[in-house]
PDB file of C-alpha atoms in Angstrom:
ATOM      1  CA  UNK A   1      51.783 -77.286-107.072  1.00  0.00           C
ATOM      2  CA  UNK A   2      50.693 -73.918-105.601  1.00  0.00           C
ATOM      3  CA  UNK A   3      48.702 -75.675-102.974  1.00  0.00           C
ATOM      4  CA  UNK A   4      51.769 -77.651-101.984  1.00  0.00           C
ATOM      5  CA  UNK A   5      53.901 -74.484-101.726  1.00  0.00           C
ATOM      6  CA  UNK A   6      51.094 -72.830 -99.595  1.00  0.00           C
ATOM      7  CA  UNK A   7      51.118 -75.842 -97.264  1.00  0.00           C
ATOM      8  CA  UNK A   8      54.939 -75.783 -97.094  1.00  0.00           C
ATOM      9  CA  UNK A   9      54.875 -72.022 -96.325  1.00  0.00           C
ATOM     10  CA  UNK A  10      52.247 -72.557 -93.585  1.00  0.00           C
ATOM     11  CA  UNK A  11      54.358 -75.401 -92.030  1.00  0.00           C
ATOM     12  CA  UNK A  12      57.537 -73.380 -92.113  1.00  0.00           C
ATOM     13  CA  UNK A  13      55.814 -70.373 -90.609  1.00  0.00           C
ATOM     14  CA  UNK A  14      54.266 -72.566 -87.919  1.00  0.00           C
ATOM     15  CA  UNK A  15      57.700 -73.926 -87.034  1.00  0.00           C
ATOM     16  CA  UNK A  16      58.978 -70.412 -86.899  1.00  0.00           C
ATOM     17  CA  UNK A  17      56.258 -69.410 -84.463  1.00  0.00           C
ATOM     18  CA  UNK A  18      56.797 -72.447 -82.248  1.00  0.00           C
ATOM     19  CA  UNK A  19      60.558 -71.930 -82.328  1.00  0.00           C
ATOM     20  CA  UNK A  20      60.081 -68.295 -81.168  1.00  0.00           C
ATOM     21  CA  UNK A  21      57.968 -69.501 -78.235  1.00  0.00           C
ATOM     22  CA  UNK A  22      60.627 -72.142 -77.324  1.00  0.00           C
ATOM     23  CA  UNK A  23      63.402 -69.557 -77.548  1.00  0.00           C
ATOM     24  CA  UNK A  24      61.519 -67.275 -75.173  1.00  0.00           C
ATOM     25  CA  UNK A  25      61.375 -70.104 -72.608  1.00  0.00           C
ATOM     26  CA  UNK A  26      64.922 -71.304 -72.886  1.00  0.00           C
ATOM     27  CA  UNK A  27      66.849 -70.313 -69.777  1.00  0.00           C
ATOM     28  CA  UNK A  28      70.245 -69.805 -71.390  1.00  0.00           C
ATOM     29  CA  UNK A  29      70.194 -66.765 -73.692  1.00  0.00           C
ATOM     30  CA  UNK A  30      73.624 -66.090 -72.279  1.00  0.00           C
ATOM     31  CA  UNK A  31      75.931 -68.288 -70.179  1.00  0.00           C
ATOM     32  CA  UNK A  32      78.947 -67.352 -68.066  1.00  0.00           C
ATOM     33  CA  UNK A  33      82.428 -67.583 -69.542  1.00  0.00           C
ATOM     34  CA  UNK A  34      85.633 -68.447 -67.747  1.00  0.00           C
ATOM     35  CA  UNK A  35      87.416 -65.782 -69.746  1.00  0.00           C
ATOM     36  CA  UNK A  36      88.350 -62.981 -67.366  1.00  0.00           C
ATOM     37  CA  UNK A  37      85.969 -64.245 -64.676  1.00  0.00           C
ATOM     38  CA  UNK A  38      86.808 -65.316 -61.172  1.00  0.00           C
ATOM     39  CA  UNK A  39      83.809 -67.673 -60.984  1.00  0.00           C
ATOM     40  CA  UNK A  40      84.979 -71.299 -61.592  1.00  0.00           C
ATOM     41  CA  UNK A  41      82.799 -73.417 -59.359  1.00  0.00           C
ATOM     42  CA  UNK A  42      79.324 -72.446 -60.823  1.00  0.00           C
ATOM     43  CA  UNK A  43      77.812 -71.701 -64.146  1.00  0.00           C
ATOM     44  CA  UNK A  44      75.464 -68.729 -64.613  1.00  0.00           C
ATOM     45  CA  UNK A  45      72.638 -68.592 -67.174  1.00  0.00           C
ATOM     46  CA  UNK A  46      70.284 -65.753 -67.988  1.00  0.00           C
ATOM     47  CA  UNK A  47      67.328 -65.150 -70.383  1.00  0.00           C
ATOM     48  CA  UNK A  48      64.898 -62.376 -70.567  1.00  0.00           C
ATOM     49  CA  UNK A  49      62.933 -63.499 -67.465  1.00  0.00           C
ATOM     50  CA  UNK A  50      65.262 -65.148 -64.963  1.00  0.00           C
ATOM     51  CA  UNK A  51      68.810 -65.885 -63.932  1.00  0.00           C
ATOM     52  CA  UNK A  52      70.030 -69.330 -62.979  1.00  0.00           C
ATOM     53  CA  UNK A  53      73.163 -70.663 -61.240  1.00  0.00           C
ATOM     54  CA  UNK A  54      74.425 -74.296 -61.324  1.00  0.00           C
ATOM     55  CA  UNK A  55      77.143 -75.895 -59.311  1.00  0.00           C
ATOM     56  CA  UNK A  56      79.408 -78.837 -60.002  1.00  0.00           C
ATOM     57  CA  UNK A  57      76.842 -81.368 -58.684  1.00  0.00           C
ATOM     58  CA  UNK A  58      74.404 -80.438 -61.406  1.00  0.00           C
ATOM     59  CA  UNK A  59      71.950 -78.606 -59.119  1.00  0.00           C
ATOM     60  CA  UNK A  60      70.447 -75.375 -60.562  1.00  0.00           C
ATOM     61  CA  UNK A  61      68.748 -72.625 -58.736  1.00  0.00           C
ATOM     62  CA  UNK A  62      66.729 -70.021 -60.727  1.00  0.00           C
ATOM     63  CA  UNK A  63      65.126 -66.726 -59.674  1.00  0.00           C
ATOM     64  CA  UNK A  64      63.046 -64.323 -61.635  1.00  0.00           C
ATOM     65  CA  UNK A  65      64.134 -60.763 -62.034  1.00  0.00           C
ATOM     66  CA  UNK A  66      62.535 -58.866 -59.189  1.00  0.00           C
ATOM     67  CA  UNK A  67      61.676 -55.638 -61.038  1.00  0.00           C
ATOM     68  CA  UNK A  68      60.811 -54.837 -64.651  1.00  0.00           C
ATOM     69  CA  UNK A  69      62.042 -51.178 -64.386  1.00  0.00           C
ATOM     70  CA  UNK A  70      65.340 -52.220 -62.864  1.00  0.00           C
ATOM     71  CA  UNK A  71      66.280 -54.166 -66.038  1.00  0.00           C
ATOM     72  CA  UNK A  72      68.425 -52.668 -68.800  1.00  0.00           C
ATOM     73  CA  UNK A  73      66.480 -50.988 -71.634  1.00  0.00           C
ATOM     74  CA  UNK A  74      67.534 -53.549 -74.212  1.00  0.00           C
ATOM     75  CA  UNK A  75      66.175 -56.440 -72.136  1.00  0.00           C
ATOM     76  CA  UNK A  76      62.765 -54.720 -71.878  1.00  0.00           C
ATOM     77  CA  UNK A  77      62.788 -54.024 -75.631  1.00  0.00           C
ATOM     78  CA  UNK A  78      63.745 -57.652 -76.409  1.00  0.00           C
ATOM     79  CA  UNK A  79      60.868 -58.848 -74.207  1.00  0.00           C
ATOM     80  CA  UNK A  80      58.448 -56.664 -76.108  1.00  0.00           C
ATOM     81  CA  UNK A  81      59.771 -57.744 -79.462  1.00  0.00           C
ATOM     82  CA  UNK A  82      59.581 -61.469 -78.688  1.00  0.00           C
ATOM     83  CA  UNK A  83      56.039 -61.206 -77.342  1.00  0.00           C
ATOM     84  CA  UNK A  84      55.087 -59.199 -80.483  1.00  0.00           C
ATOM     85  CA  UNK A  85      56.769 -61.875 -82.581  1.00  0.00           C
ATOM     86  CA  UNK A  86      54.610 -64.674 -81.135  1.00  0.00           C
ATOM     87  CA  UNK A  87      51.478 -62.578 -81.489  1.00  0.00           C
ATOM     88  CA  UNK A  88      52.241 -61.767 -85.106  1.00  0.00           C
ATOM     89  CA  UNK A  89      53.125 -65.408 -85.875  1.00  0.00           C
ATOM     90  CA  UNK A  90      49.687 -66.454 -84.413  1.00  0.00           C
ATOM     91  CA  UNK A  91      47.849 -64.035 -86.742  1.00  0.00           C
ATOM     92  CA  UNK A  92      49.968 -65.277 -89.584  1.00  0.00           C
ATOM     93  CA  UNK A  93      48.821 -68.844 -88.950  1.00  0.00           C
ATOM     94  CA  UNK A  94      45.172 -67.813 -88.689  1.00  0.00           C
ATOM     95  CA  UNK A  95      45.186 -65.740 -91.902  1.00  0.00           C
ATOM     96  CA  UNK A  96      47.143 -68.334 -93.867  1.00  0.00           C
ATOM     97  CA  UNK A  97      44.727 -71.109 -92.891  1.00  0.00           C
ATOM     98  CA  UNK A  98      41.764 -69.017 -93.922  1.00  0.00           C
ATOM     99  CA  UNK A  99      43.463 -67.934 -97.233  1.00  0.00           C
ATOM    100  CA  UNK A 100      44.614 -71.296 -98.450  1.00  0.00           C
ATOM    101  CA  UNK A 101      42.782 -72.569-101.553  1.00  0.00           C
ATOM    102  CA  UNK A 102      42.474 -76.083-100.142  1.00  0.00           C
ATOM    103  CA  UNK A 103      40.725 -74.707 -97.076  1.00  0.00           C
ATOM    104  CA  UNK A 104      36.905 -74.449 -96.990  1.00  0.00           C
ATOM    105  CA  UNK A 105      37.053 -71.618 -94.443  1.00  0.00           C
ATOM    106  CA  UNK A 106      36.083 -68.221 -95.886  1.00  0.00           C
ATOM    107  CA  UNK A 107      34.044 -69.463 -98.903  1.00  0.00           C
ATOM    108  CA  UNK A 108      35.354 -70.076-102.488  1.00  0.00           C
ATOM    109  CA  UNK A 109      36.286 -66.578-103.589  1.00  0.00           C
ATOM    110  CA  UNK A 110      39.925 -67.330-104.440  1.00  0.00           C
ATOM    111  CA  UNK A 111      40.788 -63.711-105.081  1.00  0.00           C
ATOM    112  CA  UNK A 112      39.848 -62.764-101.550  1.00  0.00           C
ATOM    113  CA  UNK A 113      41.399 -65.905-100.206  1.00  0.00           C
ATOM    114  CA  UNK A 114      44.585 -65.067-101.987  1.00  0.00           C
ATOM    115  CA  UNK A 115      44.712 -61.581-100.491  1.00  0.00           C
ATOM    116  CA  UNK A 116      44.111 -63.099 -97.027  1.00  0.00           C
ATOM    117  CA  UNK A 117      46.992 -65.589 -97.561  1.00  0.00           C
ATOM    118  CA  UNK A 118      49.247 -62.674 -98.624  1.00  0.00           C
ATOM    119  CA  UNK A 119      48.355 -60.884 -95.419  1.00  0.00           C
ATOM    120  CA  UNK A 120      49.333 -64.047 -93.504  1.00  0.00           C
ATOM    121  CA  UNK A 121      52.646 -64.037 -95.232  1.00  0.00           C
ATOM    122  CA  UNK A 122      53.183 -60.390 -94.250  1.00  0.00           C
ATOM    123  CA  UNK A 123      52.556 -61.362 -90.580  1.00  0.00           C
ATOM    124  CA  UNK A 124      55.088 -64.151 -90.802  1.00  0.00           C
ATOM    125  CA  UNK A 125      57.697 -61.723 -92.227  1.00  0.00           C
ATOM    126  CA  UNK A 126      56.988 -59.244 -89.422  1.00  0.00           C
ATOM    127  CA  UNK A 127      57.346 -62.033 -86.961  1.00  0.00           C
ATOM    128  CA  UNK A 128      60.780 -62.963 -88.386  1.00  0.00           C
ATOM    129  CA  UNK A 129      61.902 -59.296 -88.346  1.00  0.00           C
ATOM    130  CA  UNK A 130      60.807 -58.858 -84.704  1.00  0.00           C
ATOM    131  CA  UNK A 131      62.624 -62.033 -83.603  1.00  0.00           C
ATOM    132  CA  UNK A 132      65.766 -61.226 -85.593  1.00  0.00           C
ATOM    133  CA  UNK A 133      66.031 -57.766 -84.054  1.00  0.00           C
ATOM    134  CA  UNK A 134      65.517 -59.069 -80.512  1.00  0.00           C
ATOM    135  CA  UNK A 135      68.105 -61.910 -80.675  1.00  0.00           C
ATOM    136  CA  UNK A 136      70.599 -59.865 -82.611  1.00  0.00           C
ATOM    137  CA  UNK A 137      70.342 -56.862 -80.173  1.00  0.00           C
ATOM    138  CA  UNK A 138      70.724 -59.196 -77.211  1.00  0.00           C
ATOM    139  CA  UNK A 139      73.697 -60.861 -78.776  1.00  0.00           C
ATOM    140  CA  UNK A 140      75.313 -57.557 -79.682  1.00  0.00           C
ATOM    141  CA  UNK A 141      75.288 -56.523 -75.994  1.00  0.00           C
ATOM    142  CA  UNK A 142      76.882 -59.813 -74.950  1.00  0.00           C
ATOM    143  CA  UNK A 143      79.637 -59.466 -77.572  1.00  0.00           C
ATOM    144  CA  UNK A 144      80.343 -55.825 -76.575  1.00  0.00           C
ATOM    145  CA  UNK A 145      80.664 -56.683 -72.923  1.00  0.00           C
ATOM    146  CA  UNK A 146      82.818 -59.707 -73.704  1.00  0.00           C
ATOM    147  CA  UNK A 147      85.367 -57.712 -75.647  1.00  0.00           C
ATOM    148  CA  UNK A 148      85.363 -54.740 -73.371  1.00  0.00           C
ATOM    149  CA  UNK A 149      88.619 -54.864 -71.325  1.00  0.00           C
ATOM    150  CA  UNK A 150      87.339 -52.552 -68.583  1.00  0.00           C
ATOM    151  CA  UNK A 151      83.924 -54.169 -68.113  1.00  0.00           C
ATOM    152  CA  UNK A 152      83.641 -54.881 -64.362  1.00  0.00           C
ATOM    153  CA  UNK A 153      80.916 -57.481 -64.393  1.00  0.00           C
ATOM    154  CA  UNK A 154      80.792 -61.133 -65.316  1.00  0.00           C
ATOM    155  CA  UNK A 155      81.380 -61.871 -68.947  1.00  0.00           C
ATOM    156  CA  UNK A 156      78.956 -64.052 -70.860  1.00  0.00           C
ATOM    157  CA  UNK A 157      78.862 -66.038 -74.072  1.00  0.00           C
ATOM    158  CA  UNK A 158      76.000 -66.607 -76.486  1.00  0.00           C
ATOM    159  CA  UNK A 159      73.545 -69.142 -75.328  1.00  0.00           C
ATOM    160  CA  UNK A 160      71.376 -71.675 -77.148  1.00  0.00           C
ATOM    161  CA  UNK A 161      68.284 -69.481 -76.901  1.00  0.00           C
ATOM    162  CA  UNK A 162      69.771 -67.002 -79.304  1.00  0.00           C
ATOM    163  CA  UNK A 163      70.548 -69.697 -81.915  1.00  0.00           C
ATOM    164  CA  UNK A 164      67.001 -71.019 -81.569  1.00  0.00           C
ATOM    165  CA  UNK A 165      65.768 -67.432 -82.125  1.00  0.00           C
ATOM    166  CA  UNK A 166      67.867 -66.993 -85.275  1.00  0.00           C
ATOM    167  CA  UNK A 167      66.504 -70.280 -86.659  1.00  0.00           C
ATOM    168  CA  UNK A 168      62.980 -69.084 -85.814  1.00  0.00           C
ATOM    169  CA  UNK A 169      63.508 -65.842 -87.658  1.00  0.00           C
ATOM    170  CA  UNK A 170      64.851 -67.612 -90.665  1.00  0.00           C
ATOM    171  CA  UNK A 171      61.896 -70.064 -90.863  1.00  0.00           C
ATOM    172  CA  UNK A 172      59.406 -67.289 -90.470  1.00  0.00           C
ATOM    173  CA  UNK A 173      60.941 -65.163 -93.215  1.00  0.00           C
ATOM    174  CA  UNK A 174      61.101 -68.160 -95.540  1.00  0.00           C
ATOM    175  CA  UNK A 175      57.483 -69.129 -94.908  1.00  0.00           C
ATOM    176  CA  UNK A 176      56.252 -65.538 -95.429  1.00  0.00           C
ATOM    177  CA  UNK A 177      58.170 -65.068 -98.628  1.00  0.00           C
ATOM    178  CA  UNK A 178      56.761 -68.342 -99.976  1.00  0.00           C
ATOM    179  CA  UNK A 179      53.219 -67.194 -99.278  1.00  0.00           C
ATOM    180  CA  UNK A 180      53.715 -63.770-100.757  1.00  0.00           C
ATOM    181  CA  UNK A 181      55.279 -65.151-103.993  1.00  0.00           C
ATOM    182  CA  UNK A 182      52.774 -67.979-104.560  1.00  0.00           C
ATOM    183  CA  UNK A 183      49.564 -66.244-103.422  1.00  0.00           C
ATOM    184  CA  UNK A 184      50.439 -62.915-105.148  1.00  0.00           C
ATOM    185  CA  UNK A 185      51.022 -64.723-108.558  1.00  0.00           C
ATOM    186  CA  UNK A 186      47.824 -66.683-108.068  1.00  0.00           C
ATOM    187  CA  UNK A 187      45.854 -63.519-107.427  1.00  0.00           C
ATOM    188  CA  UNK A 188      47.171 -61.869-110.593  1.00  0.00           C
ATOM    189  CA  UNK A 189      46.340 -64.939-112.636  1.00  0.00           C
ATOM    190  CA  UNK A 190      42.740 -64.979-111.330  1.00  0.00           C
ATOM    191  CA  UNK A 191      42.350 -61.277-112.180  1.00  0.00           C
ATOM    192  CA  UNK A 192      43.693 -61.846-115.781  1.00  0.00           C
ATOM    193  CA  UNK A 193      41.444 -64.797-116.370  1.00  0.00           C
ATOM    194  CA  UNK A 194      38.438 -62.813-115.070  1.00  0.00           C
ATOM    195  CA  UNK A 195      39.244 -59.840-117.358  1.00  0.00           C
ATOM    196  CA  UNK A 196      39.720 -62.065-120.395  1.00  0.00           C
ATOM    197  CA  UNK A 197      36.425 -63.779-119.733  1.00  0.00           C
ATOM    198  CA  UNK A 198      34.590 -60.465-119.276  1.00  0.00           C
ATOM    199  CA  UNK A 199      36.014 -59.105-122.585  1.00  0.00           C
ATOM    200  CA  UNK A 200      35.070 -62.338-124.400  1.00  0.00           C
ATOM    201  CA  UNK A 201      31.530 -62.087-123.077  1.00  0.00           C
ATOM    202  CA  UNK A 202      31.298 -58.468-124.115  1.00  0.00           C
ATOM    203  CA  UNK A 203      32.472 -59.287-127.618  1.00  0.00           C
ATOM    204  CA  UNK A 204      29.841 -62.009-127.954  1.00  0.00           C
ATOM    205  CA  UNK A 205      27.153 -59.746-126.723  1.00  0.00           C
ATOM    206  CA  UNK A 206      27.982 -57.136-129.314  1.00  0.00           C
ATOM    207  CA  UNK A 207      27.964 -59.613-132.155  1.00  0.00           C
ATOM    208  CA  UNK A 208      24.613 -59.555-133.906  1.00  0.00           C
ATOM    209  CA  UNK A 209      22.944 -62.963-134.051  1.00  0.00           C
ATOM    210  CA  UNK A 210      21.423 -64.566-137.170  1.00  0.00           C
ATOM    211  CA  UNK A 211      18.009 -64.616-135.617  1.00  0.00           C
ATOM    212  CA  UNK A 212      18.117 -60.865-135.010  1.00  0.00           C
ATOM    213  CA  UNK A 213      19.215 -60.198-138.620  1.00  0.00           C
ATOM    214  CA  UNK A 214      16.253 -62.279-139.978  1.00  0.00           C
ATOM    215  CA  UNK A 215      13.756 -60.705-137.681  1.00  0.00           C
ATOM    216  CA  UNK A 216      14.651 -57.249-138.930  1.00  0.00           C
ATOM    217  CA  UNK A 217      13.328 -58.117-142.409  1.00  0.00           C
ATOM    218  CA  UNK A 218       9.954 -59.419-141.175  1.00  0.00           C
TER     219      UNK A 218
END
């Protein structure tokens, strides 16, 4: 049962990591809205890396942002958070694979493997937190600009990349929590079993044997 939960946690964490990478590549983190905008013949899309424009014929032209330092601060921060999220998710996958009981990697010391799996769960949770902060921060700026009546620029709405990011954060958090709960309980059980076995051996060693009592009279 615990092996099954570990595998489920690994799969859910893997899906969270893949979803974060997909969200980073999706071009529409925000898309133009007709509300309060004079642009009606083309659709505008933006993500953390590029901006795209599409006309009524379905043709899209995209161009990367020319300068990193010319971008708003929150866009730069969201870039760093999403890249950190993918790196943390990769570490989470590696540590979880090594720490799983059904895996032969790392030997057969289940106490150490349990600790490694717990560390993998921590990486998954950190991945989910980074992704959640990035997409929520980006969405907050879109919402503030949309409802600002004196905002002079083009107003945007939430794009599909943000929804994929929220799903990624949810999956990563669920996978990390599963690994923490299961592997933490398994570690405690191993320690209790080891302590009981040691105490039993010590009691047996202090019990005088019949042979020793007979030899004392010879």
